[in-house]
Structure formats: structure tokens, C-alpha cells
PDB file of C-alpha atoms in Angstrom:
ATOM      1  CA  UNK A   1       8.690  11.169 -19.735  1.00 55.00           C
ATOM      2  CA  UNK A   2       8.974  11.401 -15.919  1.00 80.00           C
ATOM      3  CA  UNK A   3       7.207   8.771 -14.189  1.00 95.00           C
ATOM      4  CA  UNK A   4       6.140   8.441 -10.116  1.00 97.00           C
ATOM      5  CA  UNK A   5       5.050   6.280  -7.491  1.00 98.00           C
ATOM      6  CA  UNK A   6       3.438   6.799  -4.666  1.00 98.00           C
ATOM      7  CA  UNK A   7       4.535   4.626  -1.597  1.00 98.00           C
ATOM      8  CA  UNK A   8       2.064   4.717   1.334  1.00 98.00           C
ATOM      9  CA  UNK A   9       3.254   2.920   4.355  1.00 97.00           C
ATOM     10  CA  UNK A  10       6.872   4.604   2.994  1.00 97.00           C
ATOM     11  CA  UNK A  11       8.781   4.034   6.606  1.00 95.00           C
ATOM     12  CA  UNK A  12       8.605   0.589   6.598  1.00 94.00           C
ATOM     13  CA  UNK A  13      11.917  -1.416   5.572  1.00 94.00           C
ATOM     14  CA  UNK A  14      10.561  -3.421   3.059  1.00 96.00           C
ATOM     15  CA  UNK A  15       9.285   0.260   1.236  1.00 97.00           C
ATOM     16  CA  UNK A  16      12.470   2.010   1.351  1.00 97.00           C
ATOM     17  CA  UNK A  17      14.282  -0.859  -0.068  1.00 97.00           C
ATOM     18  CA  UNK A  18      11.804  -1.330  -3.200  1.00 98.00           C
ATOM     19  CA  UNK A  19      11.703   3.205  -3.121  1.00 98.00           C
ATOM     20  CA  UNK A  20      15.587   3.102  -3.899  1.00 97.00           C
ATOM     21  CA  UNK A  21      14.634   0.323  -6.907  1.00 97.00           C
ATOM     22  CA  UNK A  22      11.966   2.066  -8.277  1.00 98.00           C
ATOM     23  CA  UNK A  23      14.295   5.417  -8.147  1.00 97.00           C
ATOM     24  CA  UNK A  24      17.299   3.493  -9.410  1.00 96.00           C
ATOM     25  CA  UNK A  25      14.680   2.863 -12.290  1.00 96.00           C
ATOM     26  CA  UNK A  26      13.429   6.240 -13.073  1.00 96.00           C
ATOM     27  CA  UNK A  27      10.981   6.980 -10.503  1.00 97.00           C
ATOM     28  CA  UNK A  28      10.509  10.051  -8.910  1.00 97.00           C
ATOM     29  CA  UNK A  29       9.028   9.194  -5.637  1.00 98.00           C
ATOM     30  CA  UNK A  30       6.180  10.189  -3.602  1.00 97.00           C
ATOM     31  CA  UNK A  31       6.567   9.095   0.496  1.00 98.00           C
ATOM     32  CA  UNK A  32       3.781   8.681   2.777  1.00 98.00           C
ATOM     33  CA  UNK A  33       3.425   7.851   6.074  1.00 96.00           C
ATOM     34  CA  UNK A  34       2.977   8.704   9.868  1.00 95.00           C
ATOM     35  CA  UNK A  35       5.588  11.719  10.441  1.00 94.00           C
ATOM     36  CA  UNK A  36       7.485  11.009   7.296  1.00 95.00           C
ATOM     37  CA  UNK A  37       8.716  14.463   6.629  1.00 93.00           C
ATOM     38  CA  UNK A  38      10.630  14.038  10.047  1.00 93.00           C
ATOM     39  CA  UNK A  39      11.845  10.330   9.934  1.00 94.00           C
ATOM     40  CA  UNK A  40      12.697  10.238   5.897  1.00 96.00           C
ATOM     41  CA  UNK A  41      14.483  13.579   5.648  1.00 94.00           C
ATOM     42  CA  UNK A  42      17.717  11.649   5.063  1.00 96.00           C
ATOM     43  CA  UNK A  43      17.143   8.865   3.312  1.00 97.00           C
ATOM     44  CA  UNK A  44      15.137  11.432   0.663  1.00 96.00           C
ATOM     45  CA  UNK A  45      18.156  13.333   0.163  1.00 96.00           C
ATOM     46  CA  UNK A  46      20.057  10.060  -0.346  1.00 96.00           C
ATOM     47  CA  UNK A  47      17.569   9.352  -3.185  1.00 97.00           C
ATOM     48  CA  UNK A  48      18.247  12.586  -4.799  1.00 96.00           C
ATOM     49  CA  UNK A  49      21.842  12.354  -4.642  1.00 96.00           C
ATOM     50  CA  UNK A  50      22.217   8.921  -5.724  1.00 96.00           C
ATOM     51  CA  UNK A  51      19.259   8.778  -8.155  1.00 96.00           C
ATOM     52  CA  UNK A  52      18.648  12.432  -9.814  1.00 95.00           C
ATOM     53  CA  UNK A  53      14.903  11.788  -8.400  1.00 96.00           C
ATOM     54  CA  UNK A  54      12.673  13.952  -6.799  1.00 95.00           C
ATOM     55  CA  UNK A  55      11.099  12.985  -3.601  1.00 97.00           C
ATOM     56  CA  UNK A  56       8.106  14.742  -2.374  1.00 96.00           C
ATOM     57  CA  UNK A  57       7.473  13.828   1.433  1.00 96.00           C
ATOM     58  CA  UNK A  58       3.332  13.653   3.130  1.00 96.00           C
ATOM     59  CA  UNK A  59       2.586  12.900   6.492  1.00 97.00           C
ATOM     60  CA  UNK A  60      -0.805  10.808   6.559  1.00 97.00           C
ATOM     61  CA  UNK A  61      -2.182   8.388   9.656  1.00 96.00           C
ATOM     62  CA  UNK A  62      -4.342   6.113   7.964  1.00 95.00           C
ATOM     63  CA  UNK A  63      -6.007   5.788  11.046  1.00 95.00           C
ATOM     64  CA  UNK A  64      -7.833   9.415  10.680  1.00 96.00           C
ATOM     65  CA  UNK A  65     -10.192   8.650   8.094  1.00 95.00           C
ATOM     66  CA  UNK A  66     -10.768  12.753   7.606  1.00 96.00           C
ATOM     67  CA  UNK A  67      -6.999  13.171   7.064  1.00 97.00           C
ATOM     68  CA  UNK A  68      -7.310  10.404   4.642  1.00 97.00           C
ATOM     69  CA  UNK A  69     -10.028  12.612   2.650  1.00 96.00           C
ATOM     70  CA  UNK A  70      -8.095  15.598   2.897  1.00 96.00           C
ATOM     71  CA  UNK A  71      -5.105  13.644   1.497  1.00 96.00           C
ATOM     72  CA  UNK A  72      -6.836  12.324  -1.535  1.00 96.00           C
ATOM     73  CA  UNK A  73      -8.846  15.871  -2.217  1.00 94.00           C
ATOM     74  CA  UNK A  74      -5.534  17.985  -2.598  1.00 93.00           C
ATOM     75  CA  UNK A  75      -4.246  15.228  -4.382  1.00 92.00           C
ATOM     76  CA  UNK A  76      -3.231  17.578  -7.798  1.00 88.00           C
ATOM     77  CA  UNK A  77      -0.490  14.868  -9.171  1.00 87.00           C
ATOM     78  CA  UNK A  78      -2.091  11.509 -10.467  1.00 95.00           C
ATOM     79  CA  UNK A  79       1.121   9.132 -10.097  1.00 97.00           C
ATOM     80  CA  UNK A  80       1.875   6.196 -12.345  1.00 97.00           C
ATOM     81  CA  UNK A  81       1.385   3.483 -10.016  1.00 98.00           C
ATOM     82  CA  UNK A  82       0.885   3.108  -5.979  1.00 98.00           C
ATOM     83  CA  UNK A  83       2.116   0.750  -3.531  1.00 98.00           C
ATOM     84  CA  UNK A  84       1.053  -0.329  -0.696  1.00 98.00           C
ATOM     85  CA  UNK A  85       3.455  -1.150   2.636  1.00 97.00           C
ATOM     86  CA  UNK A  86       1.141  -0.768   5.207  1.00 97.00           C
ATOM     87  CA  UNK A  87       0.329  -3.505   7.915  1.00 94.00           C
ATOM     88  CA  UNK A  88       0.144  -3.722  11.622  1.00 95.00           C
ATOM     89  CA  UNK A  89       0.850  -7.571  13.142  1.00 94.00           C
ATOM     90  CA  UNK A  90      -0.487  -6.278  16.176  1.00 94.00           C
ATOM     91  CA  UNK A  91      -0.698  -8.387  19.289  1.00 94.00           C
ATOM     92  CA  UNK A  92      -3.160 -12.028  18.878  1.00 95.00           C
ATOM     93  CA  UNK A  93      -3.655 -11.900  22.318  1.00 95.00           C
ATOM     94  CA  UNK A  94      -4.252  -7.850  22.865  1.00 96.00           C
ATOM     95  CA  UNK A  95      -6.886  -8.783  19.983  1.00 95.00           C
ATOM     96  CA  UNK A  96      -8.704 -11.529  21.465  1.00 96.00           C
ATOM     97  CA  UNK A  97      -9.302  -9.420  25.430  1.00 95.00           C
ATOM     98  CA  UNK A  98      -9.433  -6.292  23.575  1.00 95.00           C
ATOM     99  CA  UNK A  99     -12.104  -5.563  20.722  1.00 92.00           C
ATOM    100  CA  UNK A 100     -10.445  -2.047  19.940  1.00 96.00           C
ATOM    101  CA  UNK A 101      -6.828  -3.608  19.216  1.00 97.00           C
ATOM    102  CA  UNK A 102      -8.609  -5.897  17.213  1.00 96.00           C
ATOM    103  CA  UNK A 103      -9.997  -2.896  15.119  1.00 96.00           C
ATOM    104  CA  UNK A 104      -7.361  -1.181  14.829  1.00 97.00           C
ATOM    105  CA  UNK A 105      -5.707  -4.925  13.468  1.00 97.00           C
ATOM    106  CA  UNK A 106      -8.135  -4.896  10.799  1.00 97.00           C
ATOM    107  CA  UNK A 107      -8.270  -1.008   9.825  1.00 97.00           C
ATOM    108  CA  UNK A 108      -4.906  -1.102   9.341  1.00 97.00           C
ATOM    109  CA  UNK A 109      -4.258  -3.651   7.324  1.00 97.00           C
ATOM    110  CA  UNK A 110      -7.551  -3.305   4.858  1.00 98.00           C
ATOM    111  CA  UNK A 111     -10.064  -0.861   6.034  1.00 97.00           C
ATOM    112  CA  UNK A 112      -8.123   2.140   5.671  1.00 97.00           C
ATOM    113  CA  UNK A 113      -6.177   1.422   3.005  1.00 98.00           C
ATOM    114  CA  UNK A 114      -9.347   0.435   0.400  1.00 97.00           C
ATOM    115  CA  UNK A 115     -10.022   3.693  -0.085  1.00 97.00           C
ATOM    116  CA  UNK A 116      -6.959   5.078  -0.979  1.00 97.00           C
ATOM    117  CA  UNK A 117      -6.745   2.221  -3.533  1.00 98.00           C
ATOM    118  CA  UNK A 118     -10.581   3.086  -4.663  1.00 98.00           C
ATOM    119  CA  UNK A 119      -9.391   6.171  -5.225  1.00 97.00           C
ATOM    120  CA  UNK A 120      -6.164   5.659  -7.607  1.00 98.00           C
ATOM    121  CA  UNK A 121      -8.053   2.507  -9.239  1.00 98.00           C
ATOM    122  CA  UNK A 122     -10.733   5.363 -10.791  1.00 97.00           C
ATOM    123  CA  UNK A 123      -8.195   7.640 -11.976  1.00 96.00           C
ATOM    124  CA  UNK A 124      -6.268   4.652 -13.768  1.00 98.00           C
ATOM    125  CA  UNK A 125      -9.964   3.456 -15.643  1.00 96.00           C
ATOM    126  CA  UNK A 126      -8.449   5.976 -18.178  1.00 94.00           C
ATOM    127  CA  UNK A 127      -4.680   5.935 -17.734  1.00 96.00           C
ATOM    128  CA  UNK A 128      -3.894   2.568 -19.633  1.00 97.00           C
ATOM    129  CA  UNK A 129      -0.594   1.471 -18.501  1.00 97.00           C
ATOM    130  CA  UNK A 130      -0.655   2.304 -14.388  1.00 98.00           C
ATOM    131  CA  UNK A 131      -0.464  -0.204 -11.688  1.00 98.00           C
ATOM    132  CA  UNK A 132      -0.881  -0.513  -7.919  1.00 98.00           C
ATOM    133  CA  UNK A 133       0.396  -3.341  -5.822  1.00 98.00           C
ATOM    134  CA  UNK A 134      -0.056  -4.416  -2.799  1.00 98.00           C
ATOM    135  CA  UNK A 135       1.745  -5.963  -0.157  1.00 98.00           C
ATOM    136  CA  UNK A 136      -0.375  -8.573   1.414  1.00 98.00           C
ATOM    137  CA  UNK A 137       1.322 -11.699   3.455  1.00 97.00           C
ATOM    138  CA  UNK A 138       1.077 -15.433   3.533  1.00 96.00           C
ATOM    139  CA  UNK A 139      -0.239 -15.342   6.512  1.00 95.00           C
ATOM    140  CA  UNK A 140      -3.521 -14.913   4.823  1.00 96.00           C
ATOM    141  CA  UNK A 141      -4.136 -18.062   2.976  1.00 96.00           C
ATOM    142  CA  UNK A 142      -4.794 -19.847   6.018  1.00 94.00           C
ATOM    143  CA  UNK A 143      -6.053 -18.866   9.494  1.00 94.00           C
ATOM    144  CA  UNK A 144      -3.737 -19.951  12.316  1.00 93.00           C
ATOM    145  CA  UNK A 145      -4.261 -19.845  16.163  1.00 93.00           C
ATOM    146  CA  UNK A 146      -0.957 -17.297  16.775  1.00 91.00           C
ATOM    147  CA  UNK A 147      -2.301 -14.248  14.371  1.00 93.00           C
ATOM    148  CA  UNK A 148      -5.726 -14.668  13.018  1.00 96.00           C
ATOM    149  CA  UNK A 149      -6.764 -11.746  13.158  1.00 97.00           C
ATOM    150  CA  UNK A 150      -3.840 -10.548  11.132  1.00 97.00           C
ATOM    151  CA  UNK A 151      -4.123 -13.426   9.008  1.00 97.00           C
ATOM    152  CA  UNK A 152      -7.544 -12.621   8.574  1.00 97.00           C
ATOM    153  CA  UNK A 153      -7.138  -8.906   7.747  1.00 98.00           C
ATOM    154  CA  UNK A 154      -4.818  -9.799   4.747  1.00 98.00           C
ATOM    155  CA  UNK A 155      -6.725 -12.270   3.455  1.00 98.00           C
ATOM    156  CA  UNK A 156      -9.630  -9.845   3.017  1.00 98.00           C
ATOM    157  CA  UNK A 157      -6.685  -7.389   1.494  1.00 98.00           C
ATOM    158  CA  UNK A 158      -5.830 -10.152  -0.923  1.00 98.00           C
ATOM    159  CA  UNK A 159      -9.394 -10.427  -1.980  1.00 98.00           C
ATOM    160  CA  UNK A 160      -9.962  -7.153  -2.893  1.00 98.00           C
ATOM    161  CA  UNK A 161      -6.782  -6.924  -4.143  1.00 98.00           C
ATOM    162  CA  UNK A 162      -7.946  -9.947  -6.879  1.00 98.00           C
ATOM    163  CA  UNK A 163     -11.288  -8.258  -7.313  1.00 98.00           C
ATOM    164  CA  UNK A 164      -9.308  -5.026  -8.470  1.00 98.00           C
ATOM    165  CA  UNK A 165      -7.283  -7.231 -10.724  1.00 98.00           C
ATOM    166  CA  UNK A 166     -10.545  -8.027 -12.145  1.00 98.00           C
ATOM    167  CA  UNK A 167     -11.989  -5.077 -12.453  1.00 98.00           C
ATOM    168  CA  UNK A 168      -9.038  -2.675 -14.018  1.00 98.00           C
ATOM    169  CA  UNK A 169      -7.616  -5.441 -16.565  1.00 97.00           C
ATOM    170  CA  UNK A 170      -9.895  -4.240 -19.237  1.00 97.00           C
ATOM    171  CA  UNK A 171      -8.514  -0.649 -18.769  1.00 98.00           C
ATOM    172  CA  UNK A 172      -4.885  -2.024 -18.777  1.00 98.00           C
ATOM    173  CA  UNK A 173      -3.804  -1.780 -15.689  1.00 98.00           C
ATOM    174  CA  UNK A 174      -1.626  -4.158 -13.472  1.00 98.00           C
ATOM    175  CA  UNK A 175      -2.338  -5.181  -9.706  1.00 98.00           C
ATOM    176  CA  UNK A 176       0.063  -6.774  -8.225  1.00 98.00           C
ATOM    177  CA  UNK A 177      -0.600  -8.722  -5.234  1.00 98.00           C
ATOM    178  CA  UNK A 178       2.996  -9.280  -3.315  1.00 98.00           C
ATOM    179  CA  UNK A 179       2.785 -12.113  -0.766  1.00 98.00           C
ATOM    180  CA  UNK A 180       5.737 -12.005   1.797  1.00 96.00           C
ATOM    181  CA  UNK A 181       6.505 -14.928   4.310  1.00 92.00           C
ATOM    182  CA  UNK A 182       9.442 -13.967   6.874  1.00 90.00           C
ATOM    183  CA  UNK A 183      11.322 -10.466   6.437  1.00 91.00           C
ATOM    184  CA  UNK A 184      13.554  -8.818   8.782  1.00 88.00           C
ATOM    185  CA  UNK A 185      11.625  -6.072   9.611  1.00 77.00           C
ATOM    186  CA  UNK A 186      10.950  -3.215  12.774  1.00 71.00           C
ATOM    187  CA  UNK A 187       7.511  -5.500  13.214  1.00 65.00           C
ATOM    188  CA  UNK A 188       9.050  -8.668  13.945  1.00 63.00           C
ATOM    189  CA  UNK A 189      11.537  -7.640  16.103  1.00 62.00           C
ATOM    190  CA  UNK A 190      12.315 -10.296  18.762  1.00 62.00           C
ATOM    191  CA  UNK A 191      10.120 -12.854  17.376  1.00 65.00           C
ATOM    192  CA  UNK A 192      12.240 -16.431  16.670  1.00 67.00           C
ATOM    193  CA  UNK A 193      11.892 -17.254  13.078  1.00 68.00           C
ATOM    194  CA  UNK A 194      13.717 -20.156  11.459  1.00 70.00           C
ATOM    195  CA  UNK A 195      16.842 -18.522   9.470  1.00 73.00           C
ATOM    196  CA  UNK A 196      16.729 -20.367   6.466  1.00 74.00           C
ATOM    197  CA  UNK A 197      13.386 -19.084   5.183  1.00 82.00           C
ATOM    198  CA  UNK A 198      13.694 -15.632   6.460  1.00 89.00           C
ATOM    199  CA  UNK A 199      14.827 -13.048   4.165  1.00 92.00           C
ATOM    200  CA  UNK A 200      16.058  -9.347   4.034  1.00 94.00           C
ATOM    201  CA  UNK A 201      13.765  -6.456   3.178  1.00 95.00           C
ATOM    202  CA  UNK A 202      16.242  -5.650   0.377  1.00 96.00           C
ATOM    203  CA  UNK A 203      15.853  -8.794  -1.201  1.00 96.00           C
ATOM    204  CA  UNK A 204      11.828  -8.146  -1.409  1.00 97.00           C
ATOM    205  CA  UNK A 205      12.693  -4.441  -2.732  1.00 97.00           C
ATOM    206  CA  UNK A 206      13.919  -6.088  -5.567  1.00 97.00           C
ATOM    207  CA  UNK A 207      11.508  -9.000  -5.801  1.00 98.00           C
ATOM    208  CA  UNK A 208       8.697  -6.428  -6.056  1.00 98.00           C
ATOM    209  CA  UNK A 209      10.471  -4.039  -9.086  1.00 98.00           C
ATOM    210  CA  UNK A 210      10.991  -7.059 -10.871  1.00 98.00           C
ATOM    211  CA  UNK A 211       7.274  -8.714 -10.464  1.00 98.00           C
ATOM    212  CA  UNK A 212       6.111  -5.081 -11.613  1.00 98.00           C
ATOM    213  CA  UNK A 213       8.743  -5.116 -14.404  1.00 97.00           C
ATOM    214  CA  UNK A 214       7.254  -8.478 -15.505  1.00 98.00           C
ATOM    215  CA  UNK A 215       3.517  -7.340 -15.172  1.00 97.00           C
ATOM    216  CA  UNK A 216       2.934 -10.522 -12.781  1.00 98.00           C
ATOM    217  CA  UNK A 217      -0.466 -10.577 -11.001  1.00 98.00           C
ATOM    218  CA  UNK A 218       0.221 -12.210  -8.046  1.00 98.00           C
ATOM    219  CA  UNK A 219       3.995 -12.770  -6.568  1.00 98.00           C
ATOM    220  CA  UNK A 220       5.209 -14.816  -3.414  1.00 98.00           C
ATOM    221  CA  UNK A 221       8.296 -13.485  -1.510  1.00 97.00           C
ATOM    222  CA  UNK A 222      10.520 -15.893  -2.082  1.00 95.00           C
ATOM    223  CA  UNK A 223       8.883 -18.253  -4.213  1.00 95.00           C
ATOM    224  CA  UNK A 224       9.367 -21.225  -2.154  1.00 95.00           C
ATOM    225  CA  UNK A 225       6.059 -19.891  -0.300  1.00 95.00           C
ATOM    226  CA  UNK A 226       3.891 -20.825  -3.144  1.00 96.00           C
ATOM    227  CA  UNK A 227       4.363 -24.652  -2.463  1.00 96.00           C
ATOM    228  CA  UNK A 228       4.801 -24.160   1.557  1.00 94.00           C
ATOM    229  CA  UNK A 229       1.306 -22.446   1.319  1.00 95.00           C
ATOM    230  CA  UNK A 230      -0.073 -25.139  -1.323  1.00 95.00           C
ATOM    231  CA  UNK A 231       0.873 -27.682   0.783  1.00 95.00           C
ATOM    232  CA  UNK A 232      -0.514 -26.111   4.190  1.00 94.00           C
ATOM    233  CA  UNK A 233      -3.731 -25.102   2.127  1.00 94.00           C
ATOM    234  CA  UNK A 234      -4.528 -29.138   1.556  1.00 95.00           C
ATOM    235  CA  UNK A 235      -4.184 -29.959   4.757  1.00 96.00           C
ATOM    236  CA  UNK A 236      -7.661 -31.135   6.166  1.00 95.00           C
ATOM    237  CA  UNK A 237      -9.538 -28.983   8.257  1.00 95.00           C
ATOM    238  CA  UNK A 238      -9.635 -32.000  11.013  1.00 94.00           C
ATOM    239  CA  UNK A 239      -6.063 -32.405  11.239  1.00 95.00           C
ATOM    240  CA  UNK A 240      -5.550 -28.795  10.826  1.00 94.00           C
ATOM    241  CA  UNK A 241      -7.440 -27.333  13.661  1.00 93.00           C
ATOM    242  CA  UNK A 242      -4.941 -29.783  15.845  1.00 91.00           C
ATOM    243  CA  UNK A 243      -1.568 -28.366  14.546  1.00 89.00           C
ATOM    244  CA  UNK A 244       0.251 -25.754  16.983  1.00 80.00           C
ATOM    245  CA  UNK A 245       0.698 -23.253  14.544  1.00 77.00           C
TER     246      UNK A 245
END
């Protein structure tokens, strides 16, 4: 039997990497994104010859809630599973002069994506065996001065995502939470990260296939990030608040 995923967020590096392992794998694939059908022409046809898998292309901007509820409506396939890619890091300081970057901070990273999720997570009540995951960050387990409102923004998306965990085990179906530290990726671009921790968006691809493969409920990206975090996490508030992080 044919299965499919649906990638939102599907022109990001890190989804195109973990598209090819989930088509490698049997997958047909369903893209979307802002202006996919224009920007993911190529790399769809490089799916199809490489993999045998069809690849059905949807342009969607989050960011319009109606096109969001026309997307869902004349949704007629119900996919095996859905991932999520999305996320803006946006600009700390934008956020803090300007209320409306800070929106747009939070809608894209949780608001708007919630209720595509709502959506697929009723549908799967009665299709034991689907899954969603989504790609959170590390950056939400702890609120630093340099991108809090990001930081914030996931950690909401991480809450839900454990509240849908919850919810949808009974009905046996997986949600993955992925939790990335440092990828080479379009929205880091210039930024001076410390080499030795900072990994390739192919190497999360395959990360992710093999945390769904493994029905894991929560995965860090590389795993080293589970004690980094632990060990930030302890740290008391008063010394904390005087770190320049």
C-alpha cells in the first residue's frame, strides 16, 4: 500500500533533506510552502526519478489564515503522517521596537501552524497508525536575551506538541517532537556558530526518518543537546538572568 506525507514548510533545507528519506522509504510526497510549485519544480522531478514517488506540489502562506482554510477544505487526500518545517528566527531586536515583527515571530512559528495540525490530529482519531512531527528547537527550553521571542514561540509549539502526544496516544498515533540545536540552514546565514556542534540539514533528514522509524516521542538533533539543555535548564534563575546568552 502507497503511503504519503505531507511536508509543510517543504522549502526549507532541513525538509528537503528528510523529503528525499521519507521518498527513499516509500513515500510519495506532498510539498507545501510559499511559491513551492515555482522553487521545487526541480528537486520534485529529482524525487521522481530517483525514487519512483509521486510528488504533488501546493503553494500555501501560512500567514493568510483564509488560504489556510481553503487549503484544509479541498483537502480530498488524508496523508499518513505530516511534518512540520516551518519557523521564522526573525530579528530579537525588530521584535522588541516593533510589535508587528513580533507577531508575525509568533504566528509563524505556532499560531498558524496549530491549526493545520488540529486539523490532521482529527482525521488520525480513527486512522490508527499515522503520525505528525514537529520540528520545534532547543531554543525553547529556556528563554535567552538574543531570541526570546523565538525561543518563546517554540516553546509554546513544544507544548502543544506534548499535549497532542497526549491526546492521540490512545488512538495510536505518534507525535514526534524534533528538537534541533545548530543546522546550516538559509535562516542562519551569517550568524557565527561554534563548528563543532553545528550540523548539516542532511544529517537531521535522517535523524528525523529514523526517530519516526523508531516511534520516539520526543528527539534532540544531535543528541548531545539533551544534556547541553539539562544542564542549562538547572542553572538558577539568579545566576541565569546574568549570563550573556
Amino acid at each position: 500500500m502507497n503511503k504519503t506525507i505531507l511536508i509543510l514548510g517543504a522549502k526549507s533545507d532541513m525538509a528537503r533533506a528528510a523529503a528525499m528519506h521519507f521518498a527513499e522509504n516509500g513515500f510519495s510526497l506532498i510539498l507545501v510552502g510559499r511559491n513551492v510549485t515555482d522553487k521545487l519544480d526541480v528537486f520534485s522531478q529529482t524525487i521522481f526519478d530517483t525514487f519512483g514517488q509521486e510528488v504533488f506540489l501546493h503553494d500555501l502562506d501560512i500567514l493568510d489564515s483564509d488560504a489556510t482554510d481553503s487549503f484544509l477544505s479541498g483537502i480530498k487526500l488524508i496523508p499518513n503522517g505530516i511534518i512540520s518545517f516551518i519557523g521564522l528566527l526573525g530579528d530579537q531586536q525588530s521584535a522588541i521596537n516593533k510589535p508587528n515583527h513580533a507577531q508575525t515571530i509568533f504566528t509563524s512559528n505556532f499560531n498558524a501552524i496549530t491549526p493545520i495540525l488540529d486539523f490532521f490530529a482529527n482525521q488520525y482519531e480513527n486512522r490508527p497508525g499515522s503520525f505528525i512531527i514537529g520540528v520545534s528547537s532547543v531554543a525553547g527550553i529556556r528563554g535567552r536575551k538574543s531570541n526570546y521571542y523565538y525561543g518563546s514561540a517554540k516553546a509554546a509549539f513544544s507544548a502543544y506538541l506534548s499535549g497532542l502526544r497526549n491526546r492521540l496516544y490512545k488512538a495510536n498515533v505518534n507525535v514526534l517532537t524534533v528538537l534541533p540545536g545548530y543546522v546550516e540552514t538559509k535562516m542562519i546565514k551569517g550568524m557565527e556558530l561554534p563548528k563543532w556542534i553545528t550540523v548539516s540539514p542532511e544529517y537531521v533528514g535522517k535523524k528525523i526518518f529514523k526517530a519516526y522509524e523508531k516511534k520516539k516521542d520526543v528527539v534532540y538533533i544531535p543528541g548531545f543537546w539533551k544534556l547541553i539543555m539539562l544542564i542549562i535548564a538547572l542553572i538558577p534563575e539568579r545566576i541565569f538572568k546574568k549570563l550573556n546568552l
